[in-house]
Coordinates of C-alpha atoms in Angstrom, one line a residue:
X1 CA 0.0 0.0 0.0
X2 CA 2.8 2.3 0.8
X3 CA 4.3 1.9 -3.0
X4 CA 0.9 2.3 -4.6
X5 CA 0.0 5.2 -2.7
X6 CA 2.7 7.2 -2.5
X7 CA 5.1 6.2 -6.1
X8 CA 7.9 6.1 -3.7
X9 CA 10.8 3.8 -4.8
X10 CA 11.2 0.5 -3.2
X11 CA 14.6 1.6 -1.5
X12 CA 12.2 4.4 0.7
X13 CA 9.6 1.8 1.5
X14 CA 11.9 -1.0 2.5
X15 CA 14.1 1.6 4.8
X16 CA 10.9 3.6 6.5
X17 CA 11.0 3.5 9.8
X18 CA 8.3 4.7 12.5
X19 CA 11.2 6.6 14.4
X20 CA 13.7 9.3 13.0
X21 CA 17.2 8.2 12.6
X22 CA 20.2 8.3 10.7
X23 CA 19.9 6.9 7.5
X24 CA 16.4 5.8 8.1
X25 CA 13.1 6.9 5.5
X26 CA 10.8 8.2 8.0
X27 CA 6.6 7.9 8.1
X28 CA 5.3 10.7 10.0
X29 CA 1.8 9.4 10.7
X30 CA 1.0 12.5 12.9
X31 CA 1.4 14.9 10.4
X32 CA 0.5 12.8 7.8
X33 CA 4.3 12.9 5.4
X34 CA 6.6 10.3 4.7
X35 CA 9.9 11.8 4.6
X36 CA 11.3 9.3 1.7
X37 CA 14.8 10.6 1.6
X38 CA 16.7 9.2 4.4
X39 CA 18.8 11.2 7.0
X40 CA 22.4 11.3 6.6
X41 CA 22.2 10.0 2.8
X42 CA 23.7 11.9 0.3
X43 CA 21.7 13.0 -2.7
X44 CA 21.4 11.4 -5.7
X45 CA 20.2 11.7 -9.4
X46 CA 17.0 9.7 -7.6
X47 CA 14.9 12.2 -5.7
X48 CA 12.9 11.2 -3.3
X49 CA 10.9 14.6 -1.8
X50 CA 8.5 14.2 1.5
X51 CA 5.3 13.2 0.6
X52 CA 1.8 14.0 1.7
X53 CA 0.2 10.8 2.8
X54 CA -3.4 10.2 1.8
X55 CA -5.9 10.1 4.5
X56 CA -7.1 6.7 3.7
X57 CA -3.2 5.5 4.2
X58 CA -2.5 7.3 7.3
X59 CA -5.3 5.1 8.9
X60 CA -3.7 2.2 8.0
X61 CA -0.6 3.4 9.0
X62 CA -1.8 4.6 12.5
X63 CA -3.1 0.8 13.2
X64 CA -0.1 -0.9 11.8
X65 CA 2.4 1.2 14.0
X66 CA 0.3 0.7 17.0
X67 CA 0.5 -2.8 16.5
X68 CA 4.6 -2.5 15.8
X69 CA 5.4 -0.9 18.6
X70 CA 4.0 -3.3 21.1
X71 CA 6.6 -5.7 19.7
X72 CA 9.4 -3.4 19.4
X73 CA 9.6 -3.1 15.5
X74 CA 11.0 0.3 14.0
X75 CA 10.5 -0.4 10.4
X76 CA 7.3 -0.2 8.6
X77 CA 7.9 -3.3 6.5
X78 CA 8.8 -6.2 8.6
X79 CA 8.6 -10.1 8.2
X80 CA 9.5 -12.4 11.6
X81 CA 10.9 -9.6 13.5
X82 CA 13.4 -7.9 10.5
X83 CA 13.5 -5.5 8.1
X84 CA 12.2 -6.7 4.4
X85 CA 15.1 -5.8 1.8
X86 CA 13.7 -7.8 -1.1
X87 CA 10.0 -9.1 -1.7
X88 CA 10.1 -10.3 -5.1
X89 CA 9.9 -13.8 -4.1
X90 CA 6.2 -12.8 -1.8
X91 CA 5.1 -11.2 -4.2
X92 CA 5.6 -13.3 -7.3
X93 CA 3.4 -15.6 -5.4
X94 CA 0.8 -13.2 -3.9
X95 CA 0.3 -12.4 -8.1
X96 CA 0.4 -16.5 -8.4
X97 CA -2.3 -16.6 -6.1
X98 CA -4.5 -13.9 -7.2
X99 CA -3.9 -15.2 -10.9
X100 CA -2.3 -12.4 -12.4
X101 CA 1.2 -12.0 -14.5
X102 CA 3.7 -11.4 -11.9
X103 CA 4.8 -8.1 -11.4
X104 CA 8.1 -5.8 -9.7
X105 CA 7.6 -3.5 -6.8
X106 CA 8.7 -1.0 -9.2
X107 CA 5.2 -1.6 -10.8
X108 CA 3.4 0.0 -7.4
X109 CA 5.2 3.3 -8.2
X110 CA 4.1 3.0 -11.8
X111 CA 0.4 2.3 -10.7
X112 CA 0.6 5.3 -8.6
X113 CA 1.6 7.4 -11.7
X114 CA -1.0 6.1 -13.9
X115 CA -4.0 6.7 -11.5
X116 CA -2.9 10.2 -11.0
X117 CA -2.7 10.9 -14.6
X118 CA -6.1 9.6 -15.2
X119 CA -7.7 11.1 -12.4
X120 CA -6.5 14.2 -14.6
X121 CA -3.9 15.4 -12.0
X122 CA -1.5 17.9 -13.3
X123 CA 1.8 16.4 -14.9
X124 CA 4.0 19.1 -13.0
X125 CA 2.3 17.9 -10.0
X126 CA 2.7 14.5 -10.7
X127 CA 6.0 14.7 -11.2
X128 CA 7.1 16.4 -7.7
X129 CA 4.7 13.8 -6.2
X130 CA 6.9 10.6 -7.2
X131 CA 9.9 12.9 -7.2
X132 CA 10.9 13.0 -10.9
X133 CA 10.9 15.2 -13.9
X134 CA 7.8 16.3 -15.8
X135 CA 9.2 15.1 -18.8
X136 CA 9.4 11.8 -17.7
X137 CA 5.9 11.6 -16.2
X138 CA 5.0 13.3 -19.8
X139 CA 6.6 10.3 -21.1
X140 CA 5.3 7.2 -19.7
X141 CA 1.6 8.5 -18.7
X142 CA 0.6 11.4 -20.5
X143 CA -1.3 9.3 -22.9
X144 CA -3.8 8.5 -20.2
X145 CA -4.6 12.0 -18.9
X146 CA -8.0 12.9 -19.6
X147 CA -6.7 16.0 -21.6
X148 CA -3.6 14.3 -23.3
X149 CA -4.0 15.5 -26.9
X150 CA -7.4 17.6 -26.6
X151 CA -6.3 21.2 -27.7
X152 CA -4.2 19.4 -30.8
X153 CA -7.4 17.1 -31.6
X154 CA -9.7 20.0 -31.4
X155 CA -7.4 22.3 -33.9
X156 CA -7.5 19.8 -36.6
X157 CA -10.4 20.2 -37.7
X158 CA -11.3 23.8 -37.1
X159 CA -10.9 26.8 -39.7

């Protein structure tokens, strides 16, 4: 849920923690951002901007930290008692299960770019959303904005 509704890279969601710290994403579930770019790191051609988390996650992600820290667990993504670095094995079979072609979890921050461009959210805004350039977003999911084309389509046949 936290790739799909927030685009953020699988390196952020694998590395968010419930606490602050050094080198750690962060998921601020009281003010509703998940700080994807981790302390301490240094920057890279892959941005990663805070994020506005929407209300329907931050409910989950109230629950789920409740439920963490009882058990002492800082990291959002856990499986007996560690962090998760890779889940393409769990989820190759969650897609075998639900009979669907298997998928990456770079496919979550894909989803997250295509329903934003349908729902006819601005590309500029898309683009600071999953931290990456409007040209890009232009690229791979302009076609499915509601208004990809429109003006052009309209001109054609006018005098």
């Amino acid at each position: 849920m936290l790739g799909v509704y927030t685009g953020s890279r699988p390196g952020a969601i694998f590395n968010a923690s419930w606490l602050e710290g050094i080198r750690l994403s962060f998921v601020d579930v009281e003010r509703g951002v998940f700080h994807r770019h981790a302390a301490g790191k240094g920057e890279t051609n892959k941005r990663q901007p805070p994020v506005r988390l929407p209300r329907k996650l931050v409910d989950h992600l109230r629950r789920w930290r409740k439920a963490d820290f009882g058990k002492n667990q800082p990291y959002v993504v856990m499986f007996d008692g560690m962090p998760v670095a890779d889940v393409n094995k769990a989820l190759a079979r969650a897609c075998r299960l639900a009979g669907i072609e298997p998928i990456t979890v770079y496919a979550l921050r894909h989803t997250c770019g295509a329903w934003l461009a349908t729902k006819g959210v601005p590309t500029r805004h898309i683009a600071e959303y999953l931290g990456t350039s409007e040209s890009m977003v232009i690229r791979h999911y302009g076609h499915l904005h509601p208004d990809y084309q429109k003006d052009v389509a309209e001109a054609i046949g006018r005098k």
